[in-house]
Tab-separated table of C-alpha atoms in Angstrom:
chain	number	residue	atom	x	y	z
A	1	MET	CA	-60.989	-94.420	54.949
A	2	PRO	CA	-59.634	-93.358	51.560
A	3	GLN	CA	-59.821	-95.677	48.620
A	4	GLY	CA	-56.548	-97.560	48.104
A	5	ILE	CA	-55.695	-97.640	51.780
A	6	MET	CA	-53.044	-100.324	51.287
A	7	THR	CA	-51.942	-99.716	47.728
A	8	THR	CA	-48.438	-100.604	46.577
A	9	LEU	CA	-45.831	-97.891	46.802
A	10	ALA	CA	-45.350	-96.006	43.560
A	11	ALA	CA	-41.944	-95.291	42.056
A	12	ASP	CA	-42.071	-91.781	43.464
A	13	ALA	CA	-42.607	-93.009	47.002
A	14	PRO	CA	-44.034	-90.405	49.376
A	15	ARG	CA	-41.889	-88.946	52.106
A	16	LEU	CA	-42.837	-88.491	55.712
A	17	SER	CA	-44.862	-85.319	56.168
A	18	SER	CA	-44.498	-83.679	59.561
A	19	ALA	CA	-47.656	-81.670	58.884
A	20	ASN	CA	-49.794	-84.726	58.108
A	21	THR	CA	-48.203	-86.682	60.943
A	22	GLY	CA	-48.997	-83.931	63.435
A	23	PHE	CA	-52.510	-83.571	62.034
A	24	MET	CA	-53.164	-87.300	62.427
A	25	LEU	CA	-51.826	-87.398	65.979
A	26	ILE	CA	-54.228	-84.578	66.880
A	27	CYS	CA	-57.069	-86.455	65.173
A	28	SER	CA	-56.158	-89.579	67.145
A	29	ALA	CA	-56.374	-87.635	70.394
A	30	LEU	CA	-59.756	-86.218	69.351
A	31	VAL	CA	-61.097	-89.708	68.700
A	32	MET	CA	-59.791	-90.855	72.082
A	33	VAL	CA	-61.796	-88.052	73.768
A	34	MET	CA	-64.935	-89.477	72.183
A	35	THR	CA	-64.884	-92.540	74.449
A	36	PRO	CA	-65.031	-90.502	77.714
A	37	GLY	CA	-67.596	-88.316	75.916
A	38	LEU	CA	-69.663	-91.409	75.193
A	39	ALA	CA	-69.321	-92.429	78.846
A	40	PHE	CA	-70.788	-89.095	79.973
A	41	PHE	CA	-73.496	-89.249	77.290
A	42	TYR	CA	-74.602	-92.697	78.387
A	43	GLY	CA	-73.919	-92.040	82.075
A	44	GLY	CA	-76.352	-89.138	82.175
A	45	MET	CA	-79.066	-91.142	80.428
A	46	VAL	CA	-79.285	-93.897	83.040
A	47	ARG	CA	-80.736	-93.770	86.543
A	48	VAL	CA	-78.588	-92.684	89.488
A	49	LYS	CA	-78.020	-96.231	90.678
A	50	SER	CA	-76.343	-97.259	87.386
A	51	THR	CA	-74.245	-94.187	86.609
A	52	LEU	CA	-70.799	-95.504	87.529
A	53	ASN	CA	-71.373	-98.842	85.862
A	54	MET	CA	-72.295	-97.068	82.643
A	55	LEU	CA	-69.176	-94.907	82.825
A	56	MET	CA	-66.985	-97.937	83.515
A	57	MET	CA	-68.381	-99.955	80.621
A	58	SER	CA	-66.923	-97.348	78.273
A	59	PHE	CA	-63.727	-96.649	80.187
A	60	VAL	CA	-62.697	-100.292	80.457
A	61	SER	CA	-62.682	-100.491	76.668
A	62	LEU	CA	-59.754	-98.060	76.694
A	63	GLY	CA	-57.759	-100.655	78.588
A	64	ILE	CA	-58.834	-103.968	77.096
A	65	ILE	CA	-58.933	-103.004	73.419
A	66	THR	CA	-55.622	-101.134	73.586
A	67	ILE	CA	-53.782	-104.243	74.752
A	68	LEU	CA	-55.512	-106.533	72.258
A	69	TRP	CA	-54.820	-104.083	69.424
A	70	VAL	CA	-51.095	-104.099	70.153
A	71	LEU	CA	-50.915	-107.864	70.594
A	72	TYR	CA	-52.828	-108.906	67.467
A	73	GLY	CA	-55.734	-106.589	66.642
A	74	PHE	CA	-53.828	-104.358	64.226
A	75	SER	CA	-52.441	-107.432	62.498
A	76	VAL	CA	-55.889	-109.004	62.045
A	77	SER	CA	-57.444	-105.736	60.880
A	78	PHE	CA	-54.778	-104.459	58.496
A	79	GLY	CA	-52.355	-107.266	57.788
A	80	ALA	CA	-52.459	-108.725	54.287
A	81	ALA	CA	-53.841	-112.264	54.137
A	82	ASN	CA	-57.221	-112.730	52.477
A	83	GLY	CA	-60.549	-110.966	52.039
A	84	PHE	CA	-61.927	-111.978	55.419
A	85	PHE	CA	-59.035	-112.009	57.875
A	86	GLY	CA	-55.757	-110.121	57.937
A	87	TRP	CA	-52.412	-111.216	59.363
A	88	SER	CA	-48.885	-109.802	59.519
A	89	LYS	CA	-46.132	-111.004	61.841
A	90	ASP	CA	-44.554	-107.532	61.668
A	91	TYR	CA	-47.672	-106.052	63.238
A	92	LEU	CA	-47.876	-108.567	66.106
A	93	GLY	CA	-47.010	-106.601	69.199
A	94	LEU	CA	-46.206	-103.694	66.842
A	95	SER	CA	-42.705	-105.150	67.030
A	96	GLY	CA	-41.646	-105.277	63.381
A	97	ILE	CA	-42.349	-101.658	62.449
A	98	GLY	CA	-39.622	-99.154	61.700
A	99	LEU	CA	-39.584	-95.860	63.546
A	100	THR	CA	-40.277	-93.782	60.436
A	101	GLU	CA	-41.697	-96.564	58.248
A	102	LEU	CA	-44.617	-95.113	56.312
A	103	TRP	CA	-48.088	-96.512	55.915
A	104	PRO	CA	-48.031	-97.712	52.278
A	105	GLY	CA	-48.992	-94.959	49.877
A	106	TYR	CA	-49.220	-92.227	52.522
A	107	THR	CA	-47.026	-89.709	54.275
A	108	ILE	CA	-47.613	-90.769	57.885
A	109	PRO	CA	-45.764	-93.440	59.902
A	110	ILE	CA	-47.371	-96.834	60.429
A	111	TYR	CA	-47.348	-96.120	64.161
A	112	VAL	CA	-49.553	-93.073	63.598
A	113	PHE	CA	-51.996	-94.992	61.421
A	114	ALA	CA	-52.072	-97.799	64.000
A	115	VAL	CA	-52.872	-95.485	66.914
A	116	PHE	CA	-55.535	-93.635	64.911
A	117	GLN	CA	-57.232	-96.922	64.082
A	118	LEU	CA	-56.858	-98.052	67.698
A	119	MET	CA	-59.170	-95.257	68.811
A	120	PHE	CA	-61.843	-96.533	66.411
A	121	ALA	CA	-61.429	-100.034	67.794
A	122	ILE	CA	-61.862	-98.711	71.354
A	123	ILE	CA	-65.064	-96.754	70.879
A	124	THR	CA	-66.912	-99.348	68.793
A	125	PRO	CA	-67.509	-101.933	71.564
A	126	ALA	CA	-68.123	-99.091	74.012
A	127	LEU	CA	-71.080	-98.041	71.837
A	128	ILE	CA	-72.729	-101.410	72.490
A	129	SER	CA	-72.841	-100.791	76.246
A	130	GLY	CA	-75.671	-98.282	75.997
A	131	ALA	CA	-78.104	-101.037	75.057
A	132	LEU	CA	-77.248	-103.088	78.150
A	133	ALA	CA	-77.652	-100.546	80.947
A	134	ASP	CA	-78.522	-101.643	84.503
A	135	ARG	CA	-78.196	-105.388	84.116
A	136	VAL	CA	-74.850	-106.816	82.953
A	137	LYS	CA	-72.058	-108.130	85.180
A	138	PHE	CA	-68.909	-106.085	84.736
A	139	THR	CA	-66.691	-109.159	84.425
A	140	ALA	CA	-69.010	-110.628	81.793
A	141	TRP	CA	-68.954	-107.338	79.900
A	142	ALA	CA	-65.161	-107.181	79.967
A	143	LEU	CA	-64.925	-110.723	78.606
A	144	PHE	CA	-67.563	-109.987	75.976
A	145	ILE	CA	-65.806	-106.952	74.507
A	146	ALA	CA	-62.478	-108.815	74.399
A	147	LEU	CA	-64.063	-111.683	72.469
A	148	TRP	CA	-66.253	-109.397	70.352
A	149	ALA	CA	-63.327	-107.280	69.214
A	150	THR	CA	-61.431	-110.441	68.265
A	151	VAL	CA	-64.253	-112.244	66.480
A	152	VAL	CA	-66.234	-109.341	65.053
A	153	TYR	CA	-64.584	-105.915	64.995
A	154	PHE	CA	-61.073	-106.805	63.831
A	155	PRO	CA	-62.267	-108.978	60.910
A	156	VAL	CA	-65.000	-106.516	59.863
A	157	ALA	CA	-62.496	-103.650	59.858
A	158	HIS	CA	-60.419	-105.785	57.500
A	159	TRP	CA	-63.423	-106.424	55.219
A	160	VAL	CA	-64.196	-102.738	54.888
A	161	TRP	CA	-60.841	-100.904	54.980
A	162	ALA	CA	-58.002	-103.244	54.003
A	163	SER	CA	-57.131	-103.297	50.303
A	164	ASP	CA	-57.703	-107.052	50.147
A	165	GLY	CA	-60.886	-106.885	52.221
A	166	TRP	CA	-63.786	-108.385	50.297
A	167	LEU	CA	-66.119	-105.412	50.849
A	168	PHE	CA	-63.366	-102.965	49.967
A	169	LYS	CA	-62.736	-104.776	46.699
A	170	LYS	CA	-66.451	-104.697	45.892
A	171	GLY	CA	-66.298	-100.906	46.085
A	172	VAL	CA	-68.264	-100.309	49.297
A	173	ILE	CA	-67.754	-96.694	50.392
A	174	ASP	CA	-67.336	-96.232	54.124
A	175	PHE	CA	-65.312	-93.100	54.749
A	176	ALA	CA	-65.013	-93.382	58.531
A	177	GLY	CA	-67.094	-96.243	59.891
A	178	GLY	CA	-70.795	-96.384	59.029
A	179	THR	CA	-70.580	-100.138	58.538
A	180	ALA	CA	-67.449	-101.098	60.479
A	181	VAL	CA	-68.325	-98.998	63.535
A	182	HIS	CA	-71.983	-97.996	63.783
A	183	ILE	CA	-73.923	-100.755	62.038
A	184	ASN	CA	-71.494	-103.209	63.582
A	185	ALA	CA	-72.099	-101.910	67.113
A	186	GLY	CA	-75.844	-101.433	66.654
A	187	ALA	CA	-76.371	-104.938	65.307
A	188	ALA	CA	-74.210	-106.333	68.119
A	189	ALA	CA	-76.324	-104.492	70.669
A	190	LEU	CA	-79.481	-106.005	69.212
A	191	GLY	CA	-77.971	-109.478	69.255
A	192	VAL	CA	-76.947	-109.239	72.904
A	193	ILE	CA	-80.213	-107.814	74.227
A	194	LEU	CA	-82.167	-110.549	72.469
A	195	VAL	CA	-80.120	-113.013	74.541
A	196	ILE	CA	-80.037	-111.328	77.947
A	197	GLY	CA	-83.563	-109.926	77.968
A	198	LYS	CA	-85.223	-106.829	79.361
A	199	ARG	CA	-84.521	-104.781	82.451
A	200	VAL	CA	-86.686	-105.375	85.495
A	201	GLY	CA	-89.650	-103.025	85.159
A	202	PHE	CA	-89.234	-102.365	81.421
A	203	LYS	CA	-92.340	-100.526	80.128
A	204	LYS	CA	-93.664	-100.370	83.712
A	205	ASP	CA	-91.302	-98.332	85.878
A	206	PRO	CA	-90.018	-94.842	85.033
A	207	MET	CA	-86.459	-95.031	83.700
A	208	ARG	CA	-85.722	-91.385	83.040
A	209	PRO	CA	-82.218	-89.912	82.562
A	210	HIS	CA	-80.842	-88.781	85.886
A	211	SER	CA	-78.661	-85.937	84.506
A	212	LEU	CA	-79.505	-84.224	81.258
A	213	PRO	CA	-76.619	-81.737	81.689
A	214	LEU	CA	-74.269	-84.752	81.713
A	215	VAL	CA	-75.943	-86.002	78.524
A	216	MET	CA	-75.417	-82.639	76.830
A	217	LEU	CA	-71.770	-82.537	77.939
A	218	GLY	CA	-71.219	-85.993	76.520
A	219	ALA	CA	-72.917	-85.085	73.236
A	220	ALA	CA	-70.767	-81.952	72.951
A	221	LEU	CA	-67.570	-83.976	73.494
A	222	LEU	CA	-68.709	-86.498	70.899
A	223	TRP	CA	-69.450	-83.740	68.395
A	224	PHE	CA	-66.049	-82.160	69.044
A	225	GLY	CA	-64.125	-85.408	68.811
A	226	TRP	CA	-66.008	-86.496	65.707
A	227	PHE	CA	-64.147	-83.913	63.613
A	228	GLY	CA	-61.002	-85.977	64.200
A	229	PHE	CA	-62.928	-89.201	63.649
A	230	ASN	CA	-64.193	-88.064	60.240
A	231	ALA	CA	-61.725	-85.536	58.820
A	232	GLY	CA	-58.764	-87.613	59.974
A	233	SER	CA	-59.978	-90.655	58.085
A	234	TRP	CA	-58.513	-89.294	54.849
A	235	LEU	CA	-55.084	-89.806	56.494
A	236	GLY	CA	-53.765	-86.445	55.403
A	237	ASN	CA	-54.647	-82.888	54.615
A	238	ASP	CA	-53.220	-82.273	51.135
A	239	ASP	CA	-56.114	-82.324	48.655
A	240	GLY	CA	-59.132	-80.793	50.383
A	241	VAL	CA	-61.155	-83.985	50.850
A	242	GLY	CA	-60.641	-83.933	54.614
A	243	ALA	CA	-61.767	-80.312	54.679
A	244	VAL	CA	-65.001	-81.222	52.864
A	245	MET	CA	-65.550	-84.020	55.372
A	246	PHE	CA	-65.023	-81.586	58.244
A	247	VAL	CA	-67.634	-79.209	56.804
A	248	ASN	CA	-70.084	-82.024	56.080
A	249	THR	CA	-69.710	-83.334	59.623
A	250	GLN	CA	-70.827	-80.005	61.053
A	251	VAL	CA	-73.596	-79.500	58.498
A	252	ALA	CA	-75.180	-82.943	58.775
A	253	THR	CA	-75.077	-82.879	62.572
A	254	ALA	CA	-76.858	-79.540	62.681
A	255	ALA	CA	-79.481	-80.725	60.201
A	256	ALA	CA	-80.137	-83.942	62.095
A	257	MET	CA	-80.505	-82.148	65.419
A	258	LEU	CA	-83.053	-79.726	63.961
A	259	ALA	CA	-84.918	-82.518	62.164
A	260	TRP	CA	-85.125	-84.613	65.341
A	261	LEU	CA	-86.408	-81.616	67.307
A	262	GLY	CA	-88.976	-80.839	64.617
A	263	TYR	CA	-90.230	-84.423	64.592
A	264	GLU	CA	-90.306	-84.443	68.381
A	265	LYS	CA	-92.333	-81.232	68.521
A	266	LEU	CA	-94.867	-82.524	66.011
A	267	ARG	CA	-95.079	-85.966	67.601
A	268	HIS	CA	-94.858	-85.166	71.304
A	269	GLY	CA	-95.347	-81.412	71.603
A	270	SER	CA	-91.970	-80.432	73.080
A	271	PHE	CA	-88.365	-79.655	72.154
A	272	THR	CA	-86.242	-81.660	74.586
A	273	THR	CA	-82.571	-81.488	75.442
A	274	LEU	CA	-82.388	-85.269	75.155
A	275	GLY	CA	-83.818	-84.972	71.652
A	276	ALA	CA	-81.251	-82.340	70.694
A	277	ALA	CA	-78.381	-84.498	71.938
A	278	SER	CA	-79.729	-87.668	70.327
A	279	GLY	CA	-80.419	-85.902	67.050
A	280	ALA	CA	-76.874	-84.549	66.911
A	281	VAL	CA	-75.448	-88.036	67.447
A	282	ALA	CA	-77.759	-89.431	64.747
A	283	GLY	CA	-76.378	-86.881	62.287
A	284	LEU	CA	-72.803	-87.669	63.241
A	285	VAL	CA	-73.469	-91.365	62.692
A	286	ALA	CA	-75.099	-90.880	59.279
A	287	ILE	CA	-72.424	-88.584	57.856
A	288	THR	CA	-69.597	-90.856	59.001
A	289	PRO	CA	-69.734	-93.193	55.979
A	290	SER	CA	-71.039	-90.648	53.488
A	291	GLY	CA	-69.371	-87.305	54.161
A	292	GLY	CA	-66.459	-87.873	51.791
A	293	ALA	CA	-68.767	-88.642	48.875
A	294	VAL	CA	-71.370	-85.858	49.088
A	295	SER	CA	-71.632	-82.084	48.895
A	296	PRO	CA	-72.646	-79.879	51.848
A	297	LEU	CA	-76.180	-79.735	50.411
A	298	GLY	CA	-76.192	-83.516	50.315
A	299	ALA	CA	-74.979	-83.520	53.915
A	300	ILE	CA	-77.977	-81.408	54.925
A	301	ALA	CA	-80.305	-83.919	53.270
A	302	ILE	CA	-78.568	-86.928	54.817
A	303	GLY	CA	-78.582	-85.336	58.271
A	304	ALA	CA	-82.256	-84.381	58.079
A	305	ILE	CA	-83.319	-87.811	56.832
A	306	ALA	CA	-81.284	-89.575	59.502
A	307	GLY	CA	-82.623	-87.304	62.243
A	308	VAL	CA	-86.226	-88.174	61.418
A	309	LEU	CA	-85.589	-91.877	60.785
A	310	CYS	CA	-83.671	-92.331	64.038
A	311	ALA	CA	-86.270	-90.398	66.022
A	312	MET	CA	-88.920	-92.713	64.625
A	313	ALA	CA	-86.799	-95.817	65.209
A	314	VAL	CA	-86.185	-95.308	68.930
A	315	GLY	CA	-89.837	-96.019	69.656
A	316	LEU	CA	-89.743	-99.403	67.962
A	317	LYS	CA	-88.302	-101.080	71.041
A	318	TYR	CA	-91.633	-100.582	72.803
A	319	ARG	CA	-93.590	-101.902	69.845
A	320	PHE	CA	-91.407	-104.983	69.373
A	321	GLY	CA	-90.537	-105.527	73.038
A	322	PHE	CA	-86.730	-105.454	72.970
A	323	ASP	CA	-85.066	-103.393	75.687
A	324	ASP	CA	-82.467	-101.219	73.940
A	325	SER	CA	-81.829	-99.148	77.056
A	326	LEU	CA	-80.203	-96.056	75.519
A	327	ASP	CA	-81.265	-96.426	71.855
A	328	VAL	CA	-78.076	-97.855	70.396
A	329	VAL	CA	-80.066	-99.773	67.787
A	330	GLY	CA	-82.320	-96.836	66.949
A	331	VAL	CA	-79.489	-94.315	66.592
A	332	HIS	CA	-76.342	-96.191	65.604
A	333	MET	CA	-77.678	-99.099	63.569
A	334	VAL	CA	-80.459	-97.146	61.863
A	335	GLY	CA	-78.282	-94.041	61.432
A	336	GLY	CA	-75.440	-96.135	60.034
A	337	ILE	CA	-77.762	-97.877	57.588
A	338	ALA	CA	-79.251	-94.572	56.454
A	339	GLY	CA	-75.887	-92.871	55.954
A	340	SER	CA	-74.405	-95.843	54.125
A	341	LEU	CA	-77.327	-96.367	51.753
A	342	LEU	CA	-77.855	-92.673	51.025
A	343	ILE	CA	-74.403	-92.605	49.430
A	344	GLY	CA	-76.102	-94.435	46.586
A	345	PHE	CA	-78.327	-91.396	46.039
A	346	PHE	CA	-76.222	-88.376	47.010
A	347	ALA	CA	-72.646	-89.256	45.970
A	348	THR	CA	-71.521	-86.461	43.633
A	349	GLY	CA	-68.581	-88.211	42.012
A	350	GLY	CA	-66.413	-85.189	42.714
A	351	VAL	CA	-65.023	-85.560	46.229
A	352	GLN	CA	-63.254	-88.730	47.424
A	353	SER	CA	-63.856	-90.668	44.183
A	354	ASP	CA	-65.656	-90.476	40.854
A	355	VAL	CA	-68.495	-92.715	42.049
A	356	ALA	CA	-71.831	-90.958	41.472
A	357	GLY	CA	-75.216	-91.766	42.987
A	358	VAL	CA	-78.730	-91.834	41.571
A	359	PHE	CA	-79.251	-88.069	41.840
A	360	TYR	CA	-75.999	-87.355	39.997
A	361	GLY	CA	-76.477	-89.655	37.031
A	362	GLY	CA	-74.775	-92.730	38.422
A	363	GLY	CA	-77.788	-95.024	38.472
A	364	PHE	CA	-78.477	-97.611	41.160
A	365	HIS	CA	-75.200	-99.524	40.886
A	366	GLN	CA	-73.520	-97.960	43.925
A	367	LEU	CA	-76.702	-98.278	45.975
A	368	GLY	CA	-76.608	-102.019	45.390
A	369	ILE	CA	-72.958	-102.182	46.438
A	370	GLN	CA	-73.715	-100.196	49.589
A	371	ALA	CA	-76.569	-102.559	50.432
A	372	ILE	CA	-74.200	-105.534	50.235
A	373	GLY	CA	-71.892	-103.837	52.723
A	374	VAL	CA	-74.688	-102.821	55.058
A	375	PHE	CA	-76.471	-106.135	55.316
A	376	SER	CA	-73.412	-108.370	55.357
A	377	VAL	CA	-71.947	-106.495	58.331
A	378	LEU	CA	-75.336	-106.295	60.039
A	379	GLY	CA	-76.033	-110.005	59.646
A	380	TYR	CA	-72.588	-111.173	60.717
A	381	SER	CA	-72.415	-108.896	63.743
A	382	LEU	CA	-75.955	-109.744	64.872
A	383	VAL	CA	-75.432	-113.503	64.751
A	384	ALA	CA	-71.854	-113.552	66.083
A	385	SER	CA	-72.664	-111.168	68.940
A	386	ALA	CA	-75.734	-113.134	69.992
A	387	ALA	CA	-73.671	-116.327	69.935
A	388	LEU	CA	-70.932	-114.791	72.097
A	389	ALA	CA	-73.483	-113.458	74.589
A	390	PHE	CA	-75.194	-116.854	74.734
A	391	LEU	CA	-71.926	-118.685	75.430
A	392	ILE	CA	-70.838	-116.225	78.107
A	393	ASP	CA	-74.269	-116.357	79.698
A	394	LYS	CA	-74.104	-120.150	79.888
A	395	ALA	CA	-70.528	-120.130	81.186
A	396	MET	CA	-70.714	-117.439	83.871
A	397	GLY	CA	-74.005	-115.580	83.577
A	398	MET	CA	-74.270	-112.239	81.795
A	399	ARG	CA	-76.789	-110.608	84.114
A	400	VAL	CA	-76.657	-109.516	87.716
A	401	THR	CA	-79.365	-110.864	89.997
A	402	GLU	CA	-82.755	-109.214	90.084
A	403	ASP	CA	-82.122	-107.936	93.627
A	404	VAL	CA	-78.876	-106.257	92.519
A	405	GLU	CA	-80.552	-104.715	89.497
A	406	VAL	CA	-83.383	-103.275	91.583
A	407	ALA	CA	-81.108	-102.001	94.361
A	408	GLY	CA	-78.532	-100.603	91.954
A	409	ILE	CA	-75.677	-102.156	90.047
A	410	ASP	CA	-73.112	-99.517	91.071
A	411	GLN	CA	-72.846	-100.569	94.700
A	412	ASP	CA	-72.681	-104.283	93.975
A	413	GLU	CA	-70.300	-104.235	91.010
A	414	HIS	CA	-68.088	-101.275	91.943
A	415	ALA	CA	-68.616	-100.697	95.699
A	416	GLU	CA	-69.284	-97.020	94.973
A	417	THR	CA	-72.096	-94.618	94.200
A	418	ALA	CA	-71.966	-91.724	91.777
A	419	TYR	CA	-73.179	-89.082	94.211
A	420	ASP	CA	-72.735	-88.670	97.972
A	421	PHE	CA	-75.964	-87.354	99.440
A	422	SER	CA	-74.963	-87.875	103.072
A	423	GLY	CA	-73.916	-84.255	103.534
A	424	THR	CA	-77.102	-82.722	102.142
A	425	GLY	CA	-79.856	-81.344	104.299
A	426	GLY	CA	-83.490	-82.314	104.353
A	427	GLY	CA	-83.608	-85.346	106.609
A	428	SER	CA	-82.264	-86.949	109.737
A	429	ARG	CA	-79.781	-89.760	109.584
A	430	THR	CA	-80.886	-93.040	111.118
A	431	THR	CA	-78.641	-95.334	113.097
A	432	THR	CA	-78.164	-97.580	110.093
A	433	GLY	CA	-77.648	-94.671	107.659
A	434	PRO	CA	-79.379	-93.967	104.397
A	435	VAL	CA	-79.655	-96.416	101.563
A	436	SER	CA	-76.632	-95.976	99.283
A	437	GLY	CA	-77.345	-93.514	96.480
A	438	THR	CA	-80.461	-91.933	98.113
A	439	PRO	CA	-80.743	-88.791	100.255
A	440	ALA	CA	-80.819	-89.163	104.022
A	441	GLY	CA	-84.336	-89.524	105.365
A	442	THR	CA	-85.765	-91.034	102.180
A	443	GLN	CA	-84.892	-94.672	102.715
A	444	ASN	CA	-88.483	-95.517	103.723
A	445	LYS	CA	-90.030	-93.573	100.878
A	446	LYS	CA	-90.535	-94.553	97.279
A	447	VAL	CA	-87.723	-92.904	95.325
A	448	ASP	CA	-87.521	-92.778	91.533
A	449	ALA	CA	-83.895	-93.757	90.982
């Protein structure tokens, strides 16, 4: 978000801009598309028996977080109170906002700013779900994201983006969510999986993606929607900063994808579609906090560094024994850390602000400020998320039973399966019918699902 996001109105108060208002509504819609895109991205990466559950873990965030945001989330995130927690009675229920009342210092209505920020609030808890594939009760997940948004996301958004937020006042640069979104979600994912444990068969059974085309579709939707996520975060289109962010988003994503593929080829001998999709997301994550502070050449460097670092990081779960199912920690937490800290090296001082990094004569001052932002958000989210998961687990149980996990969480939690194989050829139907989610005639054979 731009510096001075809640500054006092100047004497020459801005007027509502229909162009900026329309631009921001389009950006809001683009960010909304990212959550279904994430659902497809994650849904293709899991096994057949967990596909619908993975889709639903993202989709339900659209419902729960929207209601909480209207009731009190916007007030906690962007109301003026103190450095750690916002509050505004006018924002409760979005009931005290004038129809054309402008967001202070900008040319867009408060309603437009609120709905744009809502889309950020929706996708952030959805990101966590990828680490928990195959094993979490849907009711427990729904309760978790409601509590997590209240206790973690809304306050952290205030820290980073509100003018009285303590990290904002320290000068932490986070253009569109490296700390508030990606490090926040990645650290939360790590905290939860340390509480709930590994999937049955982790490091023993094959757990390959069931649909790589679905993964690529999801990655493409994320890439597309991310232009609204990033370029829209300048809250207008008058001075060229949003245009630079748009360019840097494309450039860094391309660089990260190529870097991931290069690392993958050298390390494992192949260029994979999963690597291309994961590398693109790593680049999108890393440029999110930094793209408004760097040049396109800096964006190439940040994307390439993040692509390699994230590719290396995804293997750490096997070394350290934590089951991050779909690499949320390796991509979002590590990518967010990289993008946030690299501002301290690559900030030019000529885009969103005059803050310069090490390579542009600014010294290490900004790097130190970025580190404060990174590790404060990481530590708070990790501890708070683990505590929430622990309490929910004790109260109602976070995990499904082992039998449900092995048979498939879709049928038990949602009474559905992603694909209907009953009409396909290649086997005779028995009197009891095929096992749900497997082709007819294979129920007595070992099937890799």
